[in-house]
Tab-separated table of C-alpha atoms in Angstrom:
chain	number	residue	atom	x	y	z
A	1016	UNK	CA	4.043	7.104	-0.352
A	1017	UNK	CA	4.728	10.051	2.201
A	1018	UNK	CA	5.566	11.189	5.663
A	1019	UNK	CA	3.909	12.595	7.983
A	1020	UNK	CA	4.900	14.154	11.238
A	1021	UNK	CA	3.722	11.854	14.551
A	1022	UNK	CA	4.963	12.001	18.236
A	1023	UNK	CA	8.201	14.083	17.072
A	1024	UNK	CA	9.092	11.289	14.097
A	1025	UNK	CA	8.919	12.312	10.347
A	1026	UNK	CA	6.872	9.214	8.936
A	1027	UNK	CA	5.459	8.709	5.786
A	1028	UNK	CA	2.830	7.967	5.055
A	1029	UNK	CA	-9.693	-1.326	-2.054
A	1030	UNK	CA	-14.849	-3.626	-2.924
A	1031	UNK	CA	-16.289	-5.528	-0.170
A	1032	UNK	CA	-16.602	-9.466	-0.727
A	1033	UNK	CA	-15.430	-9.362	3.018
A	1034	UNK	CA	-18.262	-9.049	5.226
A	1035	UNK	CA	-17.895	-9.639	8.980
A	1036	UNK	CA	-20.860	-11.587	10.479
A	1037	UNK	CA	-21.497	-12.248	14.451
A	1038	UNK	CA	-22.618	-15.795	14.900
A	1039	UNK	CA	-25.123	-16.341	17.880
A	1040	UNK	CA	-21.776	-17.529	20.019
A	1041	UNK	CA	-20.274	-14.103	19.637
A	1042	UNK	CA	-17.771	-15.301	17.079
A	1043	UNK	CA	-17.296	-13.081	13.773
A	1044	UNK	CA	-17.839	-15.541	10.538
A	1045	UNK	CA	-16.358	-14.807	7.063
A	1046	UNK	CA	-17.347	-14.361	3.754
A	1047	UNK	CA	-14.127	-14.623	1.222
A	1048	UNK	CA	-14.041	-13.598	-1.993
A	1049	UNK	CA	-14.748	-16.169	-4.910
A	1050	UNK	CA	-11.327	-16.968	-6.783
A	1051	UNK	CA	-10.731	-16.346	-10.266
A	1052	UNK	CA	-10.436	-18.952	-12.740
A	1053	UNK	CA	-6.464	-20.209	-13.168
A	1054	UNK	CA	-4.729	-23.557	-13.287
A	1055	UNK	CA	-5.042	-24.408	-10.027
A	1056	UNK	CA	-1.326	-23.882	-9.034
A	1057	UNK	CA	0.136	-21.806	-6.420
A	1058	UNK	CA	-0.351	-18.105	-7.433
A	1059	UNK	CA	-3.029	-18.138	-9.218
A	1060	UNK	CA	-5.664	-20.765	-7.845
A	1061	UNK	CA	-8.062	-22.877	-9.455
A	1062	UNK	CA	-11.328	-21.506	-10.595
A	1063	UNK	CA	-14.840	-22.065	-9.222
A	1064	UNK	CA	-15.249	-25.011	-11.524
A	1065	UNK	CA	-11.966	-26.726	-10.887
A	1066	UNK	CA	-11.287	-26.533	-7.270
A	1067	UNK	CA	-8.009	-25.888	-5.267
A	1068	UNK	CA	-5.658	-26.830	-7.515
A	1069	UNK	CA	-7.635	-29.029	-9.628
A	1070	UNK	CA	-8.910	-31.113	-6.272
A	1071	UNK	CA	-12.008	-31.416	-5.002
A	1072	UNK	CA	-11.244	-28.862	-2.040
A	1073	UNK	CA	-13.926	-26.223	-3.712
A	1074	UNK	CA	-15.585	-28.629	-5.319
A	1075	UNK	CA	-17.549	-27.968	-8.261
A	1076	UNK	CA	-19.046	-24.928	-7.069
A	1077	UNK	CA	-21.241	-22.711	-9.618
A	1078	UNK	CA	-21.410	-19.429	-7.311
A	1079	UNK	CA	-20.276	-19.315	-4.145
A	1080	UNK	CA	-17.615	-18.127	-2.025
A	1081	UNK	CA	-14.694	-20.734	-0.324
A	1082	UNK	CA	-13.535	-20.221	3.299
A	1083	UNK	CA	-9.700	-20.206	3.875
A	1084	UNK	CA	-10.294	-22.656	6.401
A	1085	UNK	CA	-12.392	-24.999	4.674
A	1086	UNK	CA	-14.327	-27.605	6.209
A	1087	UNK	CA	-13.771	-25.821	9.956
A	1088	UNK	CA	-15.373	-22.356	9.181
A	1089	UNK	CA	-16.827	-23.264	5.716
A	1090	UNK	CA	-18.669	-25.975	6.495
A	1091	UNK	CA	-19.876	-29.055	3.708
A	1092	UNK	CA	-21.001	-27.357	0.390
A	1093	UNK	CA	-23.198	-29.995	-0.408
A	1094	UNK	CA	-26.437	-29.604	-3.307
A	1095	UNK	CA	-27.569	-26.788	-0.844
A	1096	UNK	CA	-24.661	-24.948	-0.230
A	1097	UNK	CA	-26.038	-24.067	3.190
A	1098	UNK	CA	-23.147	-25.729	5.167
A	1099	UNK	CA	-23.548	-27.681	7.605
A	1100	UNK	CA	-25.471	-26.773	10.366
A	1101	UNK	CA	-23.348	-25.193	13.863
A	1102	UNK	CA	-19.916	-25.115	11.856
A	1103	UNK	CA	-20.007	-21.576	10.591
A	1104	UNK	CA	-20.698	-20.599	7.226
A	1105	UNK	CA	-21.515	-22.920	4.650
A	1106	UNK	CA	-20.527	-22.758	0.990
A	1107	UNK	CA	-22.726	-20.109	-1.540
A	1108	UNK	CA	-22.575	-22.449	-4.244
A	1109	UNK	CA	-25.835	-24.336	-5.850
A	1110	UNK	CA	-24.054	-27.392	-6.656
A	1111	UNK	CA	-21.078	-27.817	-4.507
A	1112	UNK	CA	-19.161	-30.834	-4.341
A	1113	UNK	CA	-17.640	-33.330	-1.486
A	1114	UNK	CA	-16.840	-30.813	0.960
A	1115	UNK	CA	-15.262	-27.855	0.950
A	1116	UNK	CA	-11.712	-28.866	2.094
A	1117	UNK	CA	-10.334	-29.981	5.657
A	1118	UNK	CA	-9.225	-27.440	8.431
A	1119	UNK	CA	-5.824	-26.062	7.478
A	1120	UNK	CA	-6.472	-27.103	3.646
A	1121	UNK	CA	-4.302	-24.695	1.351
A	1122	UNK	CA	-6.002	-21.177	0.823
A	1123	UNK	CA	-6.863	-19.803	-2.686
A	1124	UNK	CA	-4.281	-16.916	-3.200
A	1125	UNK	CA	-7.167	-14.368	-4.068
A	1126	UNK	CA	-9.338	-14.924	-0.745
A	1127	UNK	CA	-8.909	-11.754	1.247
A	1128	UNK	CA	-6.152	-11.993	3.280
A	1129	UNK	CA	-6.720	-12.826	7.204
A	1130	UNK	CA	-3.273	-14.562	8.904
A	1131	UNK	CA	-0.519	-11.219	9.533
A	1132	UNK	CA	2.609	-12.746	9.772
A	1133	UNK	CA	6.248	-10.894	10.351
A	1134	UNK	CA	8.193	-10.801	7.105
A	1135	UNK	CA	11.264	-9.166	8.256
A	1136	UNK	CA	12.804	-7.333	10.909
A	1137	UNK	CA	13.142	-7.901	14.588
A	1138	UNK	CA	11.259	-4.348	16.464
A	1139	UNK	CA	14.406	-2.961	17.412
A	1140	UNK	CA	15.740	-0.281	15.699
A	1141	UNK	CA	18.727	-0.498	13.602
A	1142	UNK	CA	20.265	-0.961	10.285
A	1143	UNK	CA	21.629	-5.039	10.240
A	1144	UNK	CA	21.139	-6.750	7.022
A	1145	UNK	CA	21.154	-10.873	6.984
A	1146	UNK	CA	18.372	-13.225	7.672
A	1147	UNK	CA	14.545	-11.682	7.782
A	1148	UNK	CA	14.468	-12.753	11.470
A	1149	UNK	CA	17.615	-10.757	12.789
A	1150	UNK	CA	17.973	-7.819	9.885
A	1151	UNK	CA	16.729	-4.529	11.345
A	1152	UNK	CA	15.069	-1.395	10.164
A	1153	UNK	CA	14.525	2.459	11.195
A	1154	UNK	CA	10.871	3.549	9.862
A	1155	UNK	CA	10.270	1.311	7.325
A	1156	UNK	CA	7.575	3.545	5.635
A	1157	UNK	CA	6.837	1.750	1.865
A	1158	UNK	CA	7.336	-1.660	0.184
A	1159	UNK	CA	7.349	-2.189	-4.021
A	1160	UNK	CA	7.407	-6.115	-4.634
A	1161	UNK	CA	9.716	-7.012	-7.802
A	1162	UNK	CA	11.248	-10.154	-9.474
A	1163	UNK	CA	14.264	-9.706	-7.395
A	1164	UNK	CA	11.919	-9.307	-3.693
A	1165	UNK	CA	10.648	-7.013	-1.410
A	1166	UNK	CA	12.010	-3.652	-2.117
A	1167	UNK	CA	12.032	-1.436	1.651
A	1168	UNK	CA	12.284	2.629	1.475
A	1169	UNK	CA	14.325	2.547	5.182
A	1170	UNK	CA	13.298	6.079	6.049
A	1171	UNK	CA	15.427	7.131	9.103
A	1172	UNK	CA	18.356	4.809	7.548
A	1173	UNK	CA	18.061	7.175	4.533
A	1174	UNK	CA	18.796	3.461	2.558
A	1175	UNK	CA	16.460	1.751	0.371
A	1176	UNK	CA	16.502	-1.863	1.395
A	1177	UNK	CA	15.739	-5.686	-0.601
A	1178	UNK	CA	14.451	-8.721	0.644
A	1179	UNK	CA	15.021	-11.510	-1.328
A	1180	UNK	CA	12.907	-14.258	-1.915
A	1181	UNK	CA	15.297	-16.930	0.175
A	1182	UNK	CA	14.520	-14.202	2.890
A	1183	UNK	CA	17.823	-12.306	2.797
A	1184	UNK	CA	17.682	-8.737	3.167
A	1185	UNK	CA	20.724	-6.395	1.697
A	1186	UNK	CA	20.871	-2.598	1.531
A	1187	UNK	CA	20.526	-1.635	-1.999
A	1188	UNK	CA	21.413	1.503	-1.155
A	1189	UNK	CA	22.505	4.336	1.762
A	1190	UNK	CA	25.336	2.613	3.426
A	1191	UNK	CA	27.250	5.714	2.767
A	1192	UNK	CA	25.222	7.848	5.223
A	1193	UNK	CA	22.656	10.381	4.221
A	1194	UNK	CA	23.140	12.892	1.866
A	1195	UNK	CA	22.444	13.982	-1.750
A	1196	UNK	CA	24.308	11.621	-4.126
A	1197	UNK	CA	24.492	10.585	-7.566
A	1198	UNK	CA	26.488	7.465	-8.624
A	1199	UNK	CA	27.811	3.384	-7.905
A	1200	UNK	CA	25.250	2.423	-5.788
A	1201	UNK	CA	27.956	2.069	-2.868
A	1202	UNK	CA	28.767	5.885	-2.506
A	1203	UNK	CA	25.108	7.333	-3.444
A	1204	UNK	CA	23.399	9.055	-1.164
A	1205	UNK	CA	19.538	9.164	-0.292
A	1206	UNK	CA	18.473	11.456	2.528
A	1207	UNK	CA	14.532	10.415	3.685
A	1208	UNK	CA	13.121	7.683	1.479
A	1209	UNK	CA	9.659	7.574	1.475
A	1210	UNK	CA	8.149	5.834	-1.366
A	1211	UNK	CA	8.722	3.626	-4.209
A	1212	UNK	CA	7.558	2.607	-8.032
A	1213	UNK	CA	9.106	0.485	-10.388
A	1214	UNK	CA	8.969	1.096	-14.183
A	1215	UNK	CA	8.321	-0.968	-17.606
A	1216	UNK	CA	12.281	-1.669	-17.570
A	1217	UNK	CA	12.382	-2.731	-13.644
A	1218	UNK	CA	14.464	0.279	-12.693
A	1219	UNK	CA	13.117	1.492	-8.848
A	1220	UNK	CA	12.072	4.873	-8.464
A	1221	UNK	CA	12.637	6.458	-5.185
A	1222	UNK	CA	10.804	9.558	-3.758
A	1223	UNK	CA	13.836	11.499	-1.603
A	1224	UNK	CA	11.713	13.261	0.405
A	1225	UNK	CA	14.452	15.405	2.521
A	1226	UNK	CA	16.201	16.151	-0.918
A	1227	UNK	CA	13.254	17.340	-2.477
A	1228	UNK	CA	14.028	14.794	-5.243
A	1229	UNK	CA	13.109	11.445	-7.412
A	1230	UNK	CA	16.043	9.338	-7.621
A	1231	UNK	CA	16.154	6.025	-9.618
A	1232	UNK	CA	17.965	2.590	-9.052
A	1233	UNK	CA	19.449	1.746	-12.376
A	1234	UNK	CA	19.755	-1.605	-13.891
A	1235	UNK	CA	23.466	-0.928	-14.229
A	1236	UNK	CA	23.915	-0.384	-10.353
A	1237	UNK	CA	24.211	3.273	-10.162
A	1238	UNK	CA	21.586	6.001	-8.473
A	1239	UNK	CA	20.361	9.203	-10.577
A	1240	UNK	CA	18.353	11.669	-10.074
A	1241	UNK	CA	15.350	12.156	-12.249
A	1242	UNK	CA	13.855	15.149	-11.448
A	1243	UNK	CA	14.623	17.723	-9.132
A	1244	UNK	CA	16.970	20.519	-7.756
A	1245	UNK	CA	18.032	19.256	-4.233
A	1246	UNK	CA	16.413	22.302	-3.162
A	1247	UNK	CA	12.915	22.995	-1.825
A	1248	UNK	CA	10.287	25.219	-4.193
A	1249	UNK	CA	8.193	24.972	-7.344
A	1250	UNK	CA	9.021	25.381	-10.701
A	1251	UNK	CA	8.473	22.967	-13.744
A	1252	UNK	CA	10.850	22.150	-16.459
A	1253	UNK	CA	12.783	19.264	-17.217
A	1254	UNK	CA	14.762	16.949	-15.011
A	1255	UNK	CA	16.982	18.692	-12.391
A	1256	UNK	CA	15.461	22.146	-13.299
A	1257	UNK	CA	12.019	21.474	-11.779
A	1258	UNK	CA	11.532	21.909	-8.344
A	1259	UNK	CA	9.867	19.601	-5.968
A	1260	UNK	CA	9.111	20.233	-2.238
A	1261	UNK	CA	8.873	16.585	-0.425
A	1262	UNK	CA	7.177	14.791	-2.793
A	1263	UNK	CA	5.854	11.235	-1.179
A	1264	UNK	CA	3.719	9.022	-3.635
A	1265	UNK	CA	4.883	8.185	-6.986
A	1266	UNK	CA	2.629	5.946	-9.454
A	1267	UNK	CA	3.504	5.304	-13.249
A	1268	UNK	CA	1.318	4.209	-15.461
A	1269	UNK	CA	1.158	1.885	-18.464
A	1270	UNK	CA	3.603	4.452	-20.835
A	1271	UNK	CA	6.272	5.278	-17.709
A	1272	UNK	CA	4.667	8.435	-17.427
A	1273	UNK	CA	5.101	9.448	-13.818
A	1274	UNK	CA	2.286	11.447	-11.190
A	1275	UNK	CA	3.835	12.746	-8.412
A	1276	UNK	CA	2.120	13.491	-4.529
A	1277	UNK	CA	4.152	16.680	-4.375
A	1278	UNK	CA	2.837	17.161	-0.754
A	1279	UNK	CA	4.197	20.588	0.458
A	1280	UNK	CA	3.217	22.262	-2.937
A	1281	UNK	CA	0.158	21.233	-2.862
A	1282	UNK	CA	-0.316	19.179	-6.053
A	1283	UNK	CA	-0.156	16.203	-8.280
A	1284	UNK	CA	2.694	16.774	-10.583
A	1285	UNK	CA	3.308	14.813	-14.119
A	1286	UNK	CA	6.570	13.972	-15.504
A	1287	UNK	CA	6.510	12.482	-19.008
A	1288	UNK	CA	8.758	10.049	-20.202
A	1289	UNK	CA	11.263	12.397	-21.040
A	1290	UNK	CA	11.374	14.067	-17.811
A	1291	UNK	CA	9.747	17.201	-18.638
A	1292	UNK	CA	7.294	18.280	-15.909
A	1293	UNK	CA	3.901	19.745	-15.625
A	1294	UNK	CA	1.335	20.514	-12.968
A	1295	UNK	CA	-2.157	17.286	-13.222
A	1296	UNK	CA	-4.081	18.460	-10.205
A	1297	UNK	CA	-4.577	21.351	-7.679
A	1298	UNK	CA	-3.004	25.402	-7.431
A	1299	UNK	CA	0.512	25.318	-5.914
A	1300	UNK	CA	0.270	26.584	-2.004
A	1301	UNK	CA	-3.249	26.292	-2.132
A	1302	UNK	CA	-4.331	23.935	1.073
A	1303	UNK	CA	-7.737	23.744	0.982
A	1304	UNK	CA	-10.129	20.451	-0.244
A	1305	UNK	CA	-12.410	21.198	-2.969
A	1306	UNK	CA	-14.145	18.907	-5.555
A	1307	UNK	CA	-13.936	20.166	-9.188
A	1308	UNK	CA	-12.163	20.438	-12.098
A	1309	UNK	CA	-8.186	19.404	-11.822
A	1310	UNK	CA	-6.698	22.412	-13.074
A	1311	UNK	CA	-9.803	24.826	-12.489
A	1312	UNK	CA	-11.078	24.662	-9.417
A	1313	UNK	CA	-9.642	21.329	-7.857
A	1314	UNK	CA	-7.908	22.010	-4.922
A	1315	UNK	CA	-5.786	19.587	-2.597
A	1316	UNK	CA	-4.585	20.286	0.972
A	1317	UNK	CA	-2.219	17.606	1.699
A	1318	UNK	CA	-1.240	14.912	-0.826
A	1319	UNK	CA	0.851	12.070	0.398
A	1320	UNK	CA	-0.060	8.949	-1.843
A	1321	UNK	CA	-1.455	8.210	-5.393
A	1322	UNK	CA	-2.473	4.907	-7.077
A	1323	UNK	CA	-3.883	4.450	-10.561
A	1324	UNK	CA	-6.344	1.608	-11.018
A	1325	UNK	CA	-7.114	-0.291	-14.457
A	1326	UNK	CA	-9.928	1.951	-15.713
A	1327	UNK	CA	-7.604	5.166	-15.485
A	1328	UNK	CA	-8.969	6.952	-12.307
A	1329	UNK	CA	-6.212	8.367	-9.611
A	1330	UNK	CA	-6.761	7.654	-6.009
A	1331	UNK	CA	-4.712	10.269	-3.706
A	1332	UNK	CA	-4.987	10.032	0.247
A	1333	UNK	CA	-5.242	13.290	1.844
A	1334	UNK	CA	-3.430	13.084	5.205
A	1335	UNK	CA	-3.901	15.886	7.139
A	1336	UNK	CA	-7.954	15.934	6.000
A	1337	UNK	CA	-8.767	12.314	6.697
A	1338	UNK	CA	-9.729	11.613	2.835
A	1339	UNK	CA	-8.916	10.095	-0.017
A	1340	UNK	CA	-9.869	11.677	-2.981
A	1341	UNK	CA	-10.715	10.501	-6.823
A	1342	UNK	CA	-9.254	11.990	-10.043
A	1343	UNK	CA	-11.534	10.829	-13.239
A	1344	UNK	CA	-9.903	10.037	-16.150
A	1345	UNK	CA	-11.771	13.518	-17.442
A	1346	UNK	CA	-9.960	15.356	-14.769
A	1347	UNK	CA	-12.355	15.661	-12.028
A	1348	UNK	CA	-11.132	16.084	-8.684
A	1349	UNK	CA	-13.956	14.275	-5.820
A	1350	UNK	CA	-13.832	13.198	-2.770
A	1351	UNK	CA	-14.788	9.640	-2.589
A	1352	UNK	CA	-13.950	8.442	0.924
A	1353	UNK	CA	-13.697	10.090	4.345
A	1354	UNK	CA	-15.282	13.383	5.303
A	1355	UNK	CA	-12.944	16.378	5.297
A	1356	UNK	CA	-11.469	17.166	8.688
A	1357	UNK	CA	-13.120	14.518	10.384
A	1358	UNK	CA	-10.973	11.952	12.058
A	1359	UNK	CA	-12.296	8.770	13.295
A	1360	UNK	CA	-13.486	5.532	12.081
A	1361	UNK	CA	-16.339	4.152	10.214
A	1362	UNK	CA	-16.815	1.683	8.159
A	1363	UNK	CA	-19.833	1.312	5.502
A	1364	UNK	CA	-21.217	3.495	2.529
A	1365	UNK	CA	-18.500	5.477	1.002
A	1366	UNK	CA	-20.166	8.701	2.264
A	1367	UNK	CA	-20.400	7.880	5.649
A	1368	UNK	CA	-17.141	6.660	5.525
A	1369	UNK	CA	-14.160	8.034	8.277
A	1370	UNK	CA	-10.786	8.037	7.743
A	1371	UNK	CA	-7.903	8.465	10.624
A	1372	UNK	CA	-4.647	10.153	8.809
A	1373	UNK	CA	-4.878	7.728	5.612
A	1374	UNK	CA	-1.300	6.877	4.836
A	1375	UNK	CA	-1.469	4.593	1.660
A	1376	UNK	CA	-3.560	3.341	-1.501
A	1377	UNK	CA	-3.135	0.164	-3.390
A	1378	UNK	CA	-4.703	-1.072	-6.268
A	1379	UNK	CA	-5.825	-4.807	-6.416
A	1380	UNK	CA	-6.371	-5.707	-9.919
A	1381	UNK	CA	-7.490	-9.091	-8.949
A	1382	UNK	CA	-9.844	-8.719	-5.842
A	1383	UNK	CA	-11.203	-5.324	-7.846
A	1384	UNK	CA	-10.421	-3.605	-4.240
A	1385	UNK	CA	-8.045	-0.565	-3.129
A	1386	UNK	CA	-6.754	-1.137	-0.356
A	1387	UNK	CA	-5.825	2.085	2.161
A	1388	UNK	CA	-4.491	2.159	5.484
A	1389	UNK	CA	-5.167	4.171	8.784
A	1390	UNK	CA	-1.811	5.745	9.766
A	1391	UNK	CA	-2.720	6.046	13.487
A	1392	UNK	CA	-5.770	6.603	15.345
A	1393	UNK	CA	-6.795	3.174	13.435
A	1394	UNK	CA	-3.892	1.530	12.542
A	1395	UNK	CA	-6.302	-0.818	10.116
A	1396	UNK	CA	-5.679	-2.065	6.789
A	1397	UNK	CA	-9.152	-1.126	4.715
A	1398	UNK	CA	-10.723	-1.748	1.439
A	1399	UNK	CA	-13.200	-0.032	-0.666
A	1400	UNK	CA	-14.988	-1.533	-3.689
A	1401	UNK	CA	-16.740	1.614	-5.409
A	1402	UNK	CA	-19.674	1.711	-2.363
A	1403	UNK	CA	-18.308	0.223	0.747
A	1404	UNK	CA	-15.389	1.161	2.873
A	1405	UNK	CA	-14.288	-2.034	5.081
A	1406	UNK	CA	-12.192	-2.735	7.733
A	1407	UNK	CA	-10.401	-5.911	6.986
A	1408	UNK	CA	-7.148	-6.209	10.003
A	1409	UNK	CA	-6.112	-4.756	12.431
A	1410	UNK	CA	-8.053	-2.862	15.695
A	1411	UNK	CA	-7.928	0.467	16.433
A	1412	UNK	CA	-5.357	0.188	19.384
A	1413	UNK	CA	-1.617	0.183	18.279
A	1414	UNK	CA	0.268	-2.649	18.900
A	1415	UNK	CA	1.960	-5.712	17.733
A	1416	UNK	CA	0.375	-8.558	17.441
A	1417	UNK	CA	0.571	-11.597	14.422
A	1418	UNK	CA	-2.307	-13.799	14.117
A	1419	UNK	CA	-5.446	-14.643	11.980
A	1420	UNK	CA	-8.739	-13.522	12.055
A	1421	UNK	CA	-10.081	-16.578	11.414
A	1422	UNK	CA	-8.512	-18.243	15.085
A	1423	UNK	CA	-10.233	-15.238	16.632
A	1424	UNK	CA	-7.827	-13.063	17.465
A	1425	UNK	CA	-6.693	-9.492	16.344
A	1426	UNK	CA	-3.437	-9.049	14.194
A	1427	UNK	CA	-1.990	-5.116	14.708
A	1428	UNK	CA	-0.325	-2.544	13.903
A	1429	UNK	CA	1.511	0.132	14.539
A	1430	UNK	CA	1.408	3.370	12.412
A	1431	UNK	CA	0.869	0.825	8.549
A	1432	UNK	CA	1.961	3.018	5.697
A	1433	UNK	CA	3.148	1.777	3.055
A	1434	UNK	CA	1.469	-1.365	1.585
A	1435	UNK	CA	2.237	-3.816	-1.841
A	1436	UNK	CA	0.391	-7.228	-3.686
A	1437	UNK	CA	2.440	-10.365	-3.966
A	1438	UNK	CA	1.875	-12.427	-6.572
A	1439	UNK	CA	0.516	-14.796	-4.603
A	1440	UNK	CA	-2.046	-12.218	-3.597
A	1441	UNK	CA	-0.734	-11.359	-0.088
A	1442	UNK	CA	-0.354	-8.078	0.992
A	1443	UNK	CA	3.108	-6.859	2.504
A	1444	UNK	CA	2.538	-3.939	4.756
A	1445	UNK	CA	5.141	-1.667	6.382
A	1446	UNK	CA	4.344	-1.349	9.677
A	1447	UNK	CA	6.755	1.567	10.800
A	1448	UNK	CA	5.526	1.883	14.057
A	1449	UNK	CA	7.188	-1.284	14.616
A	1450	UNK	CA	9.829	-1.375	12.441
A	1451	UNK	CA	8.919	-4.664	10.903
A	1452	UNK	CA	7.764	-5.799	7.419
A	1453	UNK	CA	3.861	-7.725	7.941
A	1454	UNK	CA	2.625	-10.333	5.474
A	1455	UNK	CA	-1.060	-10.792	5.468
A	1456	UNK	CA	-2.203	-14.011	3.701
A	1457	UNK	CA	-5.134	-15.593	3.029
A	1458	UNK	CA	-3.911	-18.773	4.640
């Protein structure tokens, strides 16, 4: 992830099967993506053919979509799949069966998400661990989900924070102040966490934006540094010789290989297993958007975020120019949502799209979606499937507000930026604006 400078703060900063429908009484209907097929249990949902959980709830739909809210918004399925009539949308399917599930029936995990609910933290600023409802934060700006939890990079608590599944949350690391710190996790020092990645082995990688650094949380419960000087400039080499200046995102892909959102420099940097670095994508100092070849023309202007999805292509938001841009597997640099320098909103054909300060990509490997959020000016969580950009939560007015969609009301946010997939298919959003942790679920 990244940060980005807003109201005097240092912050840091996915596909359509949604599609939002005004009925004739002014309420917005629904369309939720069709689940995959699974064993019905609780993260990975039962198939079109076997129902929720191996129930009847879906029925034995051949096509069609299920509501989260079955019977209330969905309607009957029934042989026509039309619904029925005055209770909202009906069921897609050809052949559906009984009904498609009670109000309130359990959700499929892979529906698009609708409720926002607050995972942890209380709005005021501070640095308390304990229970999710009284443990506090300062600029929560990115989340990486893990066997162990909820990994938090606590930004102005230069700490890098875990909530565990019983809904505990501990400091992992930074209760010994800011600073610039190898060592027992206890006495190492962070200064600025703004983004997180976890490798093959489980190890978390931390991008230390203030120390110019990436640091890594070791299974044996010490903090190195991977690459990185301390010291801001640009150089490659390997390890602690290359030079870094605030990088934000951090992805790794299948191999451990690391790509880098060095944002002040400019570029996307590479750091191979080994730890020897080399420059993927742009000219160093060069701020400027142009489309072309990664290490010909390609330019960037203000990386803050990357993402790799499952066919190889980079995603990389461009703060300061309201894009996100794409990087082929071939090494072509494009633009492929937003349009440069213009900050707004709108939703629809990837061209047309605008973008307000995007903060975050996420891959969704199940939904086939990336997922991006609006730092401010939309405040939105958003989705884009290859041709439509969509917004999914959140209104353009910062706020806080949980809630669902579906019960016809608003969840927000305030300044999202950092944003990871449960297995269960929620999202988990940092919302640093209001120094919580949001869940958004599909149920």
């Amino acid at each position: 992830m990244r940060s980005v400078v807003a109201r005097g703060i240092r912050w840091r900063g996915g596909v359509i099967l949604m599609a939002f429908v005004a009925l004739g009484c002014g309420r917005l209907g629904y369309d939720l993506l069709q689940p995959p097929g699974g064993d019905g249990g609780p993260f990975e949902g039962g198939g079109a053919s076997d129902g929720i959980g191996g129930t009847a709830g879906a029925g034995q739909a051949s096509g069609g979509y299920v509501s989260s809210n079955g019977g209330s918004v969905g309607g009957s399925v029934g042989n026509s799949g039309a619904g029925d009539a005055g209770s909202g949308l009906g069921g897609a399917g050809s052949e559906g069966g009984s009904s498609a599930g009670a109000a309130g029936s359990t959700a499929l995990p892979w529906e698009m998400p609708n409720r926002v609910t607050t995972y942890a933290g209380t709005g005021v600023v501070g640095f308390d661990d304990g229970p999710s409802t009284m443990a506090t934060f300062n600029l929560p700006v990115d989340v990486q989900m893990s066997p162990e939890g909820l990994y938090v990079a606590d930004a102005q608590n230069a700490a890098v924070r875990l909530i565990s599944p019983d809904g505990m949350v501990t400091t992992v690391v930074g209760r010994a102040g800011p600073g610039f710190r190898d060592g027992p996790l206890a006495t190492a020092q962070l200064r600025h966490p703004v983004a997180l990645a976890r490798d093959s082995q489980g190890r978390i990688l931390v991008a230390d934006n203030y120390n110019h650094a990436i640091r890594r949380i070791e299974k044996n419960g010490t903090l190195s540094t991977v690459v990185g000087t301390g010291s801001a400039g640009y150089s490659e080499g390997n390890g602690t010789q290359a030079q870094f200046n605030e990088p934000e995102g951090i992805v790794l892909d299948s191999a451990d290989v690391m790509y880098i959102a060095d944002k002040n420099n400019r570029v996307i940097r590479r750091v191979d297993a080994n730890g020897a670095t080399s420059l993927f994508c742009g000219q160093p100092g060069v701020d400027v958007v142009i489309d072309g070849p990664c290490l010909g023309s390609g330019r960037l202007e203000f990386p803050t975020d990357i993402e790799q999805d499952d066919a190889g292509n980079f995603y990389v938001t461009e703060w300061g120019m309201h894009v996100v841009r794409k990087i082929a597997p071939d090494g072509t640099l494009s633009t492929v949502l937003g349009s440069t320098g213009t900050r707004g909103w709108a939703d629809g054909p990837a061209a047309g799209s605008i973008l307000s300060h995007p903060s975050a990509v996420l891959w969704d490997n199940r939904r086939n979606v990336l997922w991006f959020l609006d730092h401010d000016g939309g405040h939105r969580v958003r989705q884009f499937d290859g041709v439509l950009a969509t917004s999914v939560l959140g209104p353009k007015t910062s706020s806080y507000v949980d809630a669902a969609f579906l019960d016809g009301t608003d969840p927000r946010f305030a300044y999202p930026d950092g944003v990871a997939l449960g297995s269960d298919g929620s999202l988990y959003i940092a919302d640093v604006g209001n120094h919580r942790i949001r869940r958004a679920s599909a149920d």
